[in-house]
Amino acid sequence: MANIDMISPAEQPLFLRSASRMEHIFPTLTDAQVARIAAHGRVRAVRRGEILLEPGTPNVPLFVAHTAHLEAVRLSKEGETVISSQAPGQFTGEVNSLSGRRSLVRIRVAESGDVIEIDRERLLALVQTDSEIGEIMMRAFILRRVELLAHGFGDVVVLGSTHCAGTLRVREFLTRNEHPHTFIDLDRDDGVQDFLDGVQLAEGDIPVVVSGRGGAMLRNPTNAQIANALGFNEAIDEAHVRDVLVVGAGPSGLAAAVYAASEGLDVLVLETSAPGGQAGASSRIENYLGFPMGITGQELAGRAYTQAQKFGAQVMIAKEAAKLACERKPYAIETADGTRIAARTIIIATGARYRTLDIPDLARFEGSGVYYGATFMEAQLCTDEEVVVVGGGNSAGQAVVYLAQTAKHVHMLVRSHTLADTMSRYLIRRIEDNPRITLRTRTELTELEGDDHVERVCWRNRDGGTEERAGIRHVFIMTGADPCTAWLDGCLTVDAKGFIRTGMELTPENLAEAEWTHPRPPYLLETSLPGVFAVGDVRAGNVKRVASAVGEGSIAVSFIHRVLVE
């Protein structure tokens, strides 16, 4: 065990200093709005110095300062730091108030008076039914989390190396789950040496994750171990039978969760890693309706995730589906850790898994020079350096354009002779017009060289057979994906490539083999098992666009209502 305060970085500037954003981050409610909120909670008297909430408290209630004054306090080795204050008419809370996850700060009474306390269930009812107050609170919650993330004001410190694949995995897991954390680079931060001298760390122990006020130290933890340590799922009742169980929190799964929960259904989502799926790792999506300036995959996923929670959907993180128990109703999903979760209907939205290349030592360099997504985090690692992007689809094109903003040069390797058949025209034009991008058609990556990190690469022209070596340390592989359906173990009908057949894709022979006995044919997006649907990239005939995935998630919910009343 180690105390987190021992390795806390130097105190950072107080957050929330931008005056232009203050009115949205900490709005002051009118007397009429406060009165409406009071109907959802209870009024209680509090005294100066009283602690209303401690860091690590689950199911965080929201407090409205009625006549009292409140303050949010960050605890560090230097002591207490007040990071925000709430005067009468203002309220505490951020997105954890919706999800039921643990509090990140201490809430203390600065001046005696009355507060209105609202528990999570009543808060959800408030933001769902009162559109005016709901908009004010949701905007404030989201902006507060943005500030916490920007300044690392959380309960986690990650000690690792930028050359370590495990460090990148842990930081990506925390970042994509929007959990604030502080990163200390063991290769550069001399101030951490005293801590390292006090504990015995083997090479396999890196990264180290120090979590919570008690300072629990996790050595090279799995994502599931981190989720358990931070209490990501502790507010969720696994034994409760849901109306809808969504497997996968990509765009299609999140859309299904939003529409189902907003229409009054009891919804639980299982996610192996983090919300967003492959789209969540996209550097910028520019052809999604309603975002003319584009939006990063992580931003889109984060908004959808918060939206689902607003309507009461719950999301279990780092829970991998291992089996579909289809022998009897209600059907259930068995997870890798042995948990069994039953539901009246199920939506399979597990998406697809990135394809790798047949290159020696590729797996050894994953996370240490080989990446499958081009987000801000990866872009930071290769600023002012040359990079290679392998692939010719839209994801590869988006990565190339994004990386060219900060990289010294981007080499794009494509096996075919043109991009026209696989990429949107707007991306092709940007690639062709950018002098920092070299498109190499009919070219494939053949070798990676290096010790702990990629140091050199080799590519070969498929026509002439000529090879070229270059001192490039960063390779992005964006060559498509295969459906994540192996875990279904024969419960559902799939095509020759493993994609799930649904609706009209199911032939009479398929239905006969699956012993379909229902008097009606399968609904659109329904699988060979009545009441089980498949949406997004895991489905046979999918369009591989975020917009279509979102549409499928919402459409499936309309048929789920029919199934539930059958």
Coordinates of C-alpha atoms in Angstrom, one line a residue:
M1 CA 0.0 0.0 0.0
A2 CA 1.1 3.5 -0.7
N3 CA -0.5 6.9 0.0
I4 CA -1.5 8.6 -3.1
D5 CA -0.5 11.9 -1.6
M6 CA 3.1 10.8 -1.6
I7 CA 3.2 10.9 -5.4
S8 CA 0.8 13.7 -6.1
P9 CA 2.2 16.2 -8.7
A10 CA 2.7 19.8 -7.8
E11 CA -0.5 21.7 -7.2
Q12 CA -2.1 22.7 -10.5
P13 CA -3.9 26.0 -11.1
L14 CA -7.4 26.1 -9.8
F15 CA -9.9 25.1 -12.5
L16 CA -13.0 27.0 -13.5
R17 CA -11.1 30.3 -13.9
S18 CA -12.6 31.2 -17.3
A19 CA -15.1 33.9 -16.5
S20 CA -16.8 33.5 -19.9
R21 CA -17.8 29.9 -19.0
M22 CA -18.7 30.5 -15.4
E23 CA -22.3 31.3 -16.0
H24 CA -22.7 27.9 -17.7
I25 CA -20.5 25.9 -15.4
F26 CA -22.0 27.4 -12.2
P27 CA -25.3 28.9 -13.1
T28 CA -27.5 30.6 -10.5
L29 CA -31.1 29.3 -10.5
T30 CA -34.1 31.6 -10.1
D31 CA -36.3 31.3 -7.0
A32 CA -39.0 29.7 -9.1
Q33 CA -36.5 27.1 -10.4
V34 CA -35.3 26.4 -6.9
A35 CA -38.9 25.9 -5.7
R36 CA -39.5 23.3 -8.5
I37 CA -36.3 21.5 -7.5
A38 CA -37.4 21.4 -3.8
A39 CA -40.4 19.3 -4.8
H40 CA -38.0 16.6 -5.9
G41 CA -35.8 16.6 -2.7
R42 CA -35.7 17.4 0.9
V43 CA -34.7 20.6 2.6
R44 CA -32.3 20.3 5.5
A45 CA -30.4 22.7 7.8
V46 CA -26.6 22.5 7.7
R47 CA -23.8 24.1 9.7
R48 CA -20.6 25.7 8.8
G49 CA -17.8 23.1 8.5
E50 CA -20.2 20.2 8.0
I51 CA -19.0 17.6 5.5
L52 CA -21.9 16.7 3.2
L53 CA -19.9 14.4 0.9
E54 CA -16.5 12.7 0.9
P55 CA -14.4 11.5 -2.0
G56 CA -15.2 7.9 -2.9
T57 CA -18.9 8.1 -1.8
P58 CA -21.1 6.2 -4.3
N59 CA -24.5 7.2 -5.6
V60 CA -23.7 10.9 -5.1
P61 CA -26.6 13.1 -4.2
L62 CA -26.9 16.6 -5.5
F63 CA -27.1 19.6 -3.2
V64 CA -28.7 22.9 -4.1
A65 CA -27.5 25.8 -1.9
H66 CA -30.8 27.3 -0.7
T67 CA -29.6 29.8 2.0
A68 CA -26.3 28.0 2.8
H69 CA -23.0 28.4 1.0
L70 CA -21.1 25.3 -0.1
E71 CA -17.6 24.5 -1.4
A72 CA -16.0 21.7 -3.4
V73 CA -12.6 20.7 -1.9
R74 CA -9.8 18.8 -3.5
L75 CA -7.6 16.8 -1.1
S76 CA -3.8 16.7 -1.8
K77 CA -0.5 16.4 0.0
E78 CA -0.5 20.2 0.4
G79 CA -3.8 20.0 2.2
E80 CA -7.2 21.1 1.1
T81 CA -7.8 23.2 -2.0
V82 CA -11.2 24.8 -2.7
I83 CA -11.8 24.3 -6.4
S84 CA -15.3 25.8 -6.5
S85 CA -18.0 27.5 -4.4
Q86 CA -21.7 27.4 -4.5
A87 CA -23.7 30.4 -3.4
P88 CA -27.5 30.3 -2.8
G89 CA -29.2 29.3 -6.0
Q90 CA -26.3 27.2 -7.2
F91 CA -25.8 23.4 -7.1
T92 CA -23.1 20.8 -6.7
G93 CA -22.6 17.7 -8.9
E94 CA -21.3 16.5 -12.2
V95 CA -21.8 13.5 -14.4
N96 CA -21.1 11.0 -11.6
S97 CA -24.4 12.3 -10.1
L98 CA -26.2 10.6 -13.0
S99 CA -24.2 7.4 -13.2
G100 CA -24.0 6.6 -9.5
R101 CA -20.2 6.4 -9.5
R102 CA -18.1 7.7 -6.6
S103 CA -17.6 11.3 -5.8
L104 CA -14.3 12.8 -6.8
V105 CA -14.3 15.7 -4.3
R106 CA -15.4 16.7 -0.8
I107 CA -18.5 18.9 -0.4
R108 CA -18.3 21.1 2.7
V109 CA -20.6 23.8 4.2
A110 CA -18.9 27.2 4.0
E111 CA -21.7 29.1 5.6
S112 CA -24.6 27.8 7.7
G113 CA -28.1 27.7 6.2
D114 CA -30.4 25.3 4.3
V115 CA -29.7 23.0 1.4
I116 CA -31.9 20.9 -0.8
E117 CA -30.7 17.3 -1.1
I118 CA -31.7 15.2 -4.1
D119 CA -30.8 11.6 -4.4
R120 CA -29.9 10.0 -7.8
E121 CA -33.3 8.5 -8.7
R122 CA -35.1 11.8 -8.1
L123 CA -32.4 13.8 -9.9
L124 CA -32.9 11.6 -13.0
A125 CA -36.6 12.2 -12.8
L126 CA -36.0 15.9 -12.5
V127 CA -33.7 16.2 -15.6
Q128 CA -36.0 14.0 -17.6
T129 CA -39.3 15.8 -16.8
D130 CA -38.3 19.5 -16.4
S131 CA -36.7 20.5 -19.7
E132 CA -35.5 23.9 -18.5
I133 CA -33.8 22.7 -15.4
G134 CA -32.6 19.6 -17.1
E135 CA -30.8 21.6 -19.8
I136 CA -29.2 23.9 -17.2
M137 CA -28.0 20.9 -15.1
M138 CA -26.8 18.7 -18.0
R139 CA -24.8 21.5 -19.5
A140 CA -23.2 22.2 -16.1
F141 CA -22.4 18.6 -15.4
I142 CA -20.7 18.1 -18.8
L143 CA -18.6 21.3 -18.6
R144 CA -17.6 20.4 -15.0
R145 CA -16.3 17.0 -16.1
V146 CA -14.5 18.7 -19.0
E147 CA -12.7 20.9 -16.5
L148 CA -11.9 17.9 -14.1
L149 CA -10.4 16.0 -17.1
A150 CA -8.4 19.0 -18.3
H151 CA -6.7 19.4 -15.0
G152 CA -6.5 15.8 -13.8
F153 CA -8.6 16.5 -10.7
G154 CA -9.5 12.9 -10.0
D155 CA -8.7 10.1 -7.6
V156 CA -6.2 8.3 -9.8
V157 CA -2.4 8.6 -10.5
V158 CA -0.8 6.6 -13.3
L159 CA 2.9 6.0 -13.1
G160 CA 4.3 4.6 -16.3
S161 CA 6.3 5.1 -19.5
T162 CA 5.4 6.4 -22.9
H163 CA 7.4 3.5 -24.3
C164 CA 5.2 1.0 -22.4
A165 CA 2.2 -0.6 -24.2
G166 CA 0.5 -1.2 -20.8
T167 CA 0.8 2.5 -19.9
L168 CA -0.9 3.5 -23.1
R169 CA -3.7 0.9 -22.6
V170 CA -4.4 2.1 -19.0
R171 CA -4.4 5.8 -20.0
E172 CA -6.7 5.1 -23.0
F173 CA -9.0 3.2 -20.8
L174 CA -9.3 6.0 -18.2
T175 CA -9.5 8.7 -20.9
R176 CA -12.1 7.0 -23.0
N177 CA -14.2 6.4 -19.9
E178 CA -13.7 10.1 -19.1
H179 CA -12.2 9.4 -15.7
P180 CA -9.8 12.2 -14.6
H181 CA -6.3 11.1 -13.8
T182 CA -2.8 12.4 -13.4
F183 CA 0.0 10.8 -15.4
I184 CA 3.6 10.7 -14.1
D185 CA 6.3 9.7 -16.7
L186 CA 8.8 7.5 -14.9
D187 CA 11.3 8.3 -17.7
R188 CA 11.2 12.0 -17.1
D189 CA 9.9 12.9 -13.7
D190 CA 12.7 12.9 -11.1
G191 CA 10.4 13.8 -8.3
V192 CA 8.9 10.3 -8.2
Q193 CA 12.2 8.6 -7.4
D194 CA 11.7 8.8 -3.7
F195 CA 8.4 6.9 -4.1
L196 CA 10.0 4.3 -6.3
D197 CA 12.8 3.7 -3.8
G198 CA 10.2 2.9 -1.2
V199 CA 8.5 0.1 -3.1
Q200 CA 9.9 -2.9 -5.0
L201 CA 8.8 -2.7 -8.7
A202 CA 9.7 -5.3 -11.3
E203 CA 9.6 -4.5 -15.0
G204 CA 6.3 -6.3 -15.3
D205 CA 4.7 -4.1 -12.6
I206 CA 4.6 -1.1 -14.9
P207 CA 2.3 0.8 -15.2
V208 CA 1.3 1.4 -11.6
V209 CA -2.1 2.8 -10.8
V210 CA -2.6 4.4 -7.5
S211 CA -6.3 4.9 -6.7
G212 CA -8.5 6.4 -4.0
R213 CA -7.8 8.4 -0.9
G214 CA -6.4 5.3 0.8
G215 CA -3.8 4.9 -2.0
A216 CA -4.5 1.3 -3.2
M217 CA -1.6 0.5 -5.6
L218 CA -2.4 -1.7 -8.6
R219 CA 0.6 -3.1 -10.5
N220 CA 0.0 -3.5 -14.2
P221 CA -3.7 -3.9 -13.7
T222 CA -6.2 -5.2 -16.2
N223 CA -9.0 -2.9 -17.3
A224 CA -11.4 -4.9 -15.2
Q225 CA -9.3 -4.5 -12.1
I226 CA -9.2 -0.7 -12.6
A227 CA -13.0 -0.6 -13.0
N228 CA -13.4 -2.6 -9.8
A229 CA -11.0 -0.4 -7.9
L230 CA -12.7 2.7 -9.0
G231 CA -16.2 1.4 -8.4
F232 CA -17.4 1.8 -12.0
N233 CA -20.1 -0.8 -11.6
E234 CA -20.8 -1.0 -7.9
A235 CA -24.2 0.9 -8.2
I236 CA -25.6 -1.7 -10.6
D237 CA -27.8 -4.6 -9.5
E238 CA -26.6 -7.5 -11.7
A239 CA -29.4 -9.8 -10.5
H240 CA -32.2 -7.6 -11.8
V241 CA -33.9 -8.8 -14.9
R242 CA -34.0 -5.9 -17.4
D243 CA -36.4 -5.0 -20.2
V244 CA -33.4 -4.5 -22.6
L245 CA -29.8 -5.7 -22.3
V246 CA -27.5 -4.1 -24.8
V247 CA -24.2 -5.8 -25.5
G248 CA -21.7 -3.2 -26.7
A249 CA -21.5 0.6 -26.2
G250 CA -20.6 1.7 -29.7
P251 CA -22.8 4.2 -31.6
S252 CA -25.5 1.5 -32.3
G253 CA -25.5 0.3 -28.7
L254 CA -25.6 3.7 -27.2
A255 CA -28.3 4.8 -29.6
A256 CA -30.4 1.8 -28.6
A257 CA -29.8 2.6 -24.9
V258 CA -30.8 6.3 -25.3
Y259 CA -34.0 5.5 -27.2
A260 CA -35.0 2.6 -25.0
A261 CA -34.4 4.4 -21.7
S262 CA -36.0 7.6 -23.0
E263 CA -39.1 5.5 -23.8
G264 CA -39.4 4.2 -20.2
L265 CA -37.6 0.8 -20.6
D266 CA -35.3 -0.6 -18.0
V267 CA -31.9 -0.7 -19.8
L268 CA -28.5 -2.1 -19.0
V269 CA -25.5 -1.9 -21.3
L270 CA -22.4 -4.2 -21.2
E271 CA -19.2 -2.8 -22.5
T272 CA -15.8 -4.6 -22.7
S273 CA -13.6 -1.5 -22.6
A274 CA -15.1 2.0 -23.1
P275 CA -18.1 3.7 -24.8
G276 CA -17.7 4.5 -28.4
G277 CA -16.4 1.3 -30.0
Q278 CA -14.2 1.8 -33.1
A279 CA -15.9 5.2 -33.7
G280 CA -14.8 6.3 -30.3
A281 CA -11.2 6.0 -31.5
S282 CA -11.8 8.1 -34.6
S283 CA -9.8 11.4 -34.6
R284 CA -12.6 13.3 -36.4
I285 CA -15.9 12.4 -37.9
E286 CA -16.9 15.1 -40.4
N287 CA -19.8 13.6 -42.3
Y288 CA -22.1 12.9 -39.3
L289 CA -25.4 14.8 -39.6
G290 CA -25.5 18.0 -37.5
F291 CA -21.8 18.5 -37.0
P292 CA -20.6 20.7 -39.9
M293 CA -17.2 21.3 -38.2
G294 CA -16.8 17.6 -37.4
I295 CA -16.6 15.9 -34.0
T296 CA -14.1 13.5 -32.5
G297 CA -15.3 10.0 -31.9
Q298 CA -14.6 10.3 -28.2
E299 CA -16.6 13.5 -27.9
L300 CA -19.6 11.9 -29.8
A301 CA -19.4 8.8 -27.6
G302 CA -19.1 10.8 -24.5
R303 CA -22.2 12.9 -25.3
A304 CA -24.2 9.8 -26.1
Y305 CA -23.0 8.0 -23.0
T306 CA -24.1 10.9 -20.8
Q307 CA -27.4 11.1 -22.7
A308 CA -28.1 7.5 -22.0
Q309 CA -27.4 8.0 -18.3
K310 CA -29.6 11.0 -18.2
F311 CA -32.6 8.8 -19.2
G312 CA -31.7 6.2 -16.6
A313 CA -29.8 3.6 -18.6
Q314 CA -26.9 2.0 -16.7
V315 CA -23.6 1.0 -18.3
M316 CA -21.3 -1.7 -16.9
I317 CA -17.7 -1.1 -17.9
A318 CA -15.0 -3.7 -18.5
K319 CA -17.6 -6.5 -18.6
E320 CA -16.9 -8.8 -21.6
A321 CA -19.7 -11.0 -22.9
A322 CA -18.5 -14.6 -23.0
K323 CA -21.7 -16.5 -23.8
L324 CA -25.3 -16.0 -24.9
A325 CA -27.4 -18.4 -22.8
C326 CA -30.2 -19.1 -25.2
E327 CA -31.6 -22.4 -23.9
R328 CA -34.6 -20.8 -22.1
K329 CA -36.2 -17.5 -21.5
P330 CA -35.4 -15.0 -20.2
Y331 CA -32.2 -15.2 -22.2
A332 CA -29.0 -14.2 -20.4
I333 CA -25.5 -13.0 -21.1
E334 CA -22.7 -14.6 -19.2
T335 CA -19.6 -12.4 -18.8
A336 CA -16.0 -13.4 -18.7
D337 CA -15.9 -13.1 -14.9
G338 CA -18.9 -15.5 -14.5
T339 CA -21.6 -13.0 -14.0
R340 CA -25.0 -13.9 -15.5
I341 CA -27.3 -11.1 -16.5
A342 CA -30.8 -11.8 -17.8
A343 CA -33.2 -9.7 -19.8
R344 CA -36.5 -9.9 -21.6
T345 CA -34.9 -8.7 -24.9
I346 CA -31.3 -8.4 -26.0
I347 CA -29.5 -6.2 -28.5
I348 CA -26.2 -7.4 -29.8
A349 CA -24.0 -4.4 -30.7
T350 CA -20.5 -5.9 -30.2
G351 CA -19.2 -4.4 -33.4
A352 CA -16.0 -5.7 -35.0
R353 CA -12.3 -6.2 -33.9
Y354 CA -9.4 -4.5 -35.7
R355 CA -7.6 -6.7 -38.2
T356 CA -3.8 -7.0 -37.8
L357 CA -1.1 -7.6 -40.4
D358 CA 0.9 -10.7 -41.0
I359 CA 4.1 -9.1 -39.9
P360 CA 6.7 -10.7 -37.6
D361 CA 6.8 -9.2 -34.1
L362 CA 3.7 -7.1 -34.7
A363 CA 2.1 -8.1 -31.4
R364 CA 5.2 -7.2 -29.5
F365 CA 5.0 -3.6 -30.7
E366 CA 1.3 -3.0 -30.1
G367 CA 1.1 0.1 -28.0
S368 CA 4.8 0.7 -28.4
G369 CA 4.8 2.1 -31.9
V370 CA 1.9 0.2 -33.4
Y371 CA -1.6 1.7 -32.9
Y372 CA -5.1 0.9 -34.1
G373 CA -6.6 4.3 -33.4
A374 CA -5.5 7.9 -34.0
T375 CA -6.8 10.0 -31.1
F376 CA -5.3 13.0 -29.4
M377 CA -3.3 10.7 -27.1
E378 CA -1.5 8.9 -30.0
A379 CA -1.0 12.1 -31.9
Q380 CA 0.9 13.6 -28.9
L381 CA 3.3 10.6 -29.1
C382 CA 4.4 11.3 -32.7
T383 CA 4.4 15.2 -32.8
D384 CA 7.1 16.4 -35.3
E385 CA 7.9 12.8 -36.3
E386 CA 7.2 10.7 -39.4
V387 CA 4.4 8.2 -39.2
V388 CA 3.0 5.4 -41.4
V389 CA -0.8 4.7 -41.8
V390 CA -1.8 1.4 -43.3
G391 CA -5.3 1.2 -44.8
G392 CA -7.5 2.7 -47.5
G393 CA -10.9 3.2 -45.8
N394 CA -12.5 6.2 -44.2
S395 CA -11.0 5.5 -40.8
A396 CA -7.5 5.5 -42.3
G397 CA -8.2 8.7 -44.3
Q398 CA -9.5 10.4 -41.1
A399 CA -6.3 9.3 -39.3
V400 CA -4.0 10.5 -42.0
V401 CA -5.6 14.0 -42.2
Y402 CA -5.6 14.3 -38.5
L403 CA -2.0 13.2 -37.9
A404 CA -0.7 15.4 -40.7
Q405 CA -1.7 18.4 -38.5
T406 CA 1.1 17.7 -36.0
A407 CA 3.3 15.0 -37.5
K408 CA 6.4 15.8 -39.6
H409 CA 5.1 13.7 -42.5
V410 CA 2.6 10.9 -43.0
H411 CA 3.1 8.0 -45.3
M412 CA -0.1 6.3 -46.3
L413 CA 0.2 2.7 -47.5
V414 CA -2.6 1.2 -49.6
R415 CA -2.7 -2.2 -51.2
S416 CA -5.0 -1.2 -54.1
H417 CA -4.2 1.2 -56.9
T418 CA -6.7 3.8 -55.8
L419 CA -8.7 5.2 -52.9
A420 CA -11.8 5.9 -54.9
D421 CA -13.6 2.6 -54.1
T422 CA -13.1 2.7 -50.4
M423 CA -13.0 6.3 -49.2
S424 CA -15.2 9.4 -49.2
R425 CA -14.3 12.0 -51.8
Y426 CA -13.7 14.8 -49.4
L427 CA -11.0 12.8 -47.6
I428 CA -9.3 11.9 -50.9
R429 CA -9.1 15.5 -51.9
R430 CA -7.5 16.5 -48.5
I431 CA -5.0 13.7 -48.8
E432 CA -4.0 14.6 -52.4
D433 CA -3.7 18.3 -51.6
N434 CA -1.6 18.0 -48.4
P435 CA 2.1 18.3 -49.0
R436 CA 2.8 16.5 -45.6
I437 CA 1.1 13.4 -46.9
T438 CA 2.6 10.9 -49.3
L439 CA 0.1 8.3 -50.7
R440 CA 1.8 5.0 -51.7
T441 CA -0.6 2.8 -53.6
R442 CA 0.1 -0.9 -54.3
T443 CA 2.3 -0.9 -51.3
E444 CA 2.3 -3.0 -48.2
L445 CA 4.2 -3.0 -44.8
T446 CA 6.5 -6.0 -44.5
E447 CA 8.8 -5.5 -41.4
L448 CA 9.1 -3.7 -38.1
E449 CA 12.4 -3.3 -36.3
G450 CA 13.3 -2.2 -32.8
D451 CA 13.9 -3.3 -29.2
D452 CA 11.2 -2.1 -26.8
H453 CA 9.7 0.3 -29.4
V454 CA 9.4 0.4 -33.2
E455 CA 12.5 2.1 -34.6
R456 CA 12.4 1.3 -38.3
V457 CA 9.9 0.0 -40.9
C458 CA 10.1 -1.6 -44.3
W459 CA 7.5 -1.4 -47.0
R460 CA 7.4 -3.1 -50.5
N461 CA 5.8 -2.1 -53.8
R462 CA 3.6 -4.9 -54.9
D463 CA 4.2 -4.3 -58.6
G464 CA 7.9 -3.9 -58.9
G465 CA 8.9 -5.7 -55.6
T466 CA 11.2 -2.8 -54.6
E467 CA 11.6 -2.3 -50.8
E468 CA 12.3 0.8 -48.8
R469 CA 13.4 1.2 -45.2
A470 CA 12.8 4.2 -43.1
G471 CA 13.6 5.3 -39.5
I472 CA 9.9 5.7 -38.5
R473 CA 8.8 4.9 -35.0
H474 CA 5.0 5.1 -35.3
V475 CA 2.7 2.9 -37.3
F476 CA -1.1 3.1 -37.4
I477 CA -3.0 0.1 -38.7
M478 CA -6.4 0.9 -40.0
T479 CA -7.2 -2.2 -42.2
G480 CA -10.8 -3.0 -41.2
A481 CA -12.2 -5.4 -38.7
D482 CA -13.8 -8.8 -38.2
P483 CA -17.2 -9.2 -36.3
C484 CA -17.1 -10.0 -32.6
T485 CA -19.4 -13.0 -32.7
A486 CA -17.2 -16.0 -31.7
W487 CA -18.7 -15.8 -28.2
L488 CA -22.3 -16.5 -29.5
D489 CA -21.3 -20.2 -29.8
G490 CA -24.0 -21.2 -32.3
C491 CA -27.0 -19.5 -30.7
L492 CA -27.6 -17.2 -33.7
T493 CA -27.3 -17.6 -37.4
V494 CA -24.3 -15.9 -39.0
D495 CA -23.0 -15.7 -42.5
A496 CA -19.8 -17.1 -44.0
K497 CA -17.7 -14.2 -42.5
G498 CA -19.3 -14.4 -39.0
F499 CA -21.7 -11.5 -39.3
I500 CA -25.1 -12.0 -37.7
R501 CA -28.0 -12.5 -40.1
T502 CA -31.2 -10.5 -39.3
G503 CA -34.6 -9.9 -40.8
M504 CA -34.8 -10.5 -44.5
E505 CA -31.2 -11.8 -44.5
L506 CA -32.6 -14.9 -42.8
T507 CA -33.6 -17.5 -45.4
P508 CA -36.4 -20.1 -44.8
E509 CA -33.6 -22.6 -44.5
N510 CA -31.9 -20.5 -41.8
L511 CA -35.1 -20.2 -39.8
A512 CA -35.8 -24.0 -40.1
E513 CA -32.3 -24.8 -38.9
A514 CA -32.7 -22.4 -36.0
E515 CA -36.1 -23.9 -35.2
W516 CA -37.9 -20.6 -35.5
T517 CA -41.4 -21.5 -34.1
H518 CA -42.9 -18.0 -33.8
P519 CA -46.0 -17.4 -35.9
R520 CA -44.6 -14.2 -37.3
P521 CA -41.4 -13.8 -39.4
P522 CA -38.4 -12.1 -37.8
Y523 CA -38.7 -8.3 -37.4
L524 CA -36.2 -6.0 -39.2
L525 CA -32.9 -6.4 -37.3
E526 CA -34.2 -9.4 -35.3
T527 CA -31.9 -12.5 -35.3
S528 CA -32.8 -16.1 -35.6
L529 CA -33.7 -16.0 -31.9
P530 CA -37.0 -14.2 -31.2
G531 CA -36.4 -11.1 -29.0
V532 CA -32.7 -10.9 -29.8
F533 CA -31.6 -8.2 -32.2
A534 CA -28.3 -7.3 -33.9
V535 CA -27.3 -3.7 -34.9
G536 CA -24.2 -1.9 -36.2
D537 CA -21.0 -3.4 -37.5
V538 CA -21.7 -6.9 -36.1
R539 CA -24.7 -7.3 -38.4
A540 CA -24.6 -8.8 -41.9
G541 CA -25.2 -6.2 -44.6
N542 CA -24.3 -3.3 -42.3
V543 CA -23.3 0.0 -44.0
K544 CA -20.2 0.8 -41.8
R545 CA -21.3 4.4 -41.1
V546 CA -21.9 6.0 -37.7
A547 CA -25.2 7.4 -38.9
S548 CA -26.5 4.1 -40.0
A549 CA -25.4 2.4 -36.8
V550 CA -27.2 5.0 -34.7
G551 CA -30.3 4.5 -36.9
E552 CA -30.2 0.8 -36.4
G553 CA -30.0 1.1 -32.7
S554 CA -33.0 3.4 -32.6
I555 CA -35.0 1.2 -35.1
A556 CA -34.4 -1.9 -33.0
V557 CA -36.1 -0.3 -30.0
S558 CA -39.3 0.2 -31.9
F559 CA -39.5 -3.6 -32.5
I560 CA -38.5 -4.4 -29.0
H561 CA -41.7 -2.7 -27.8
R562 CA -43.6 -5.1 -29.9
V563 CA -41.7 -8.1 -28.6
L564 CA -42.3 -7.0 -25.0
V565 CA -46.1 -7.1 -25.4
E566 CA -46.2 -10.4 -27.3

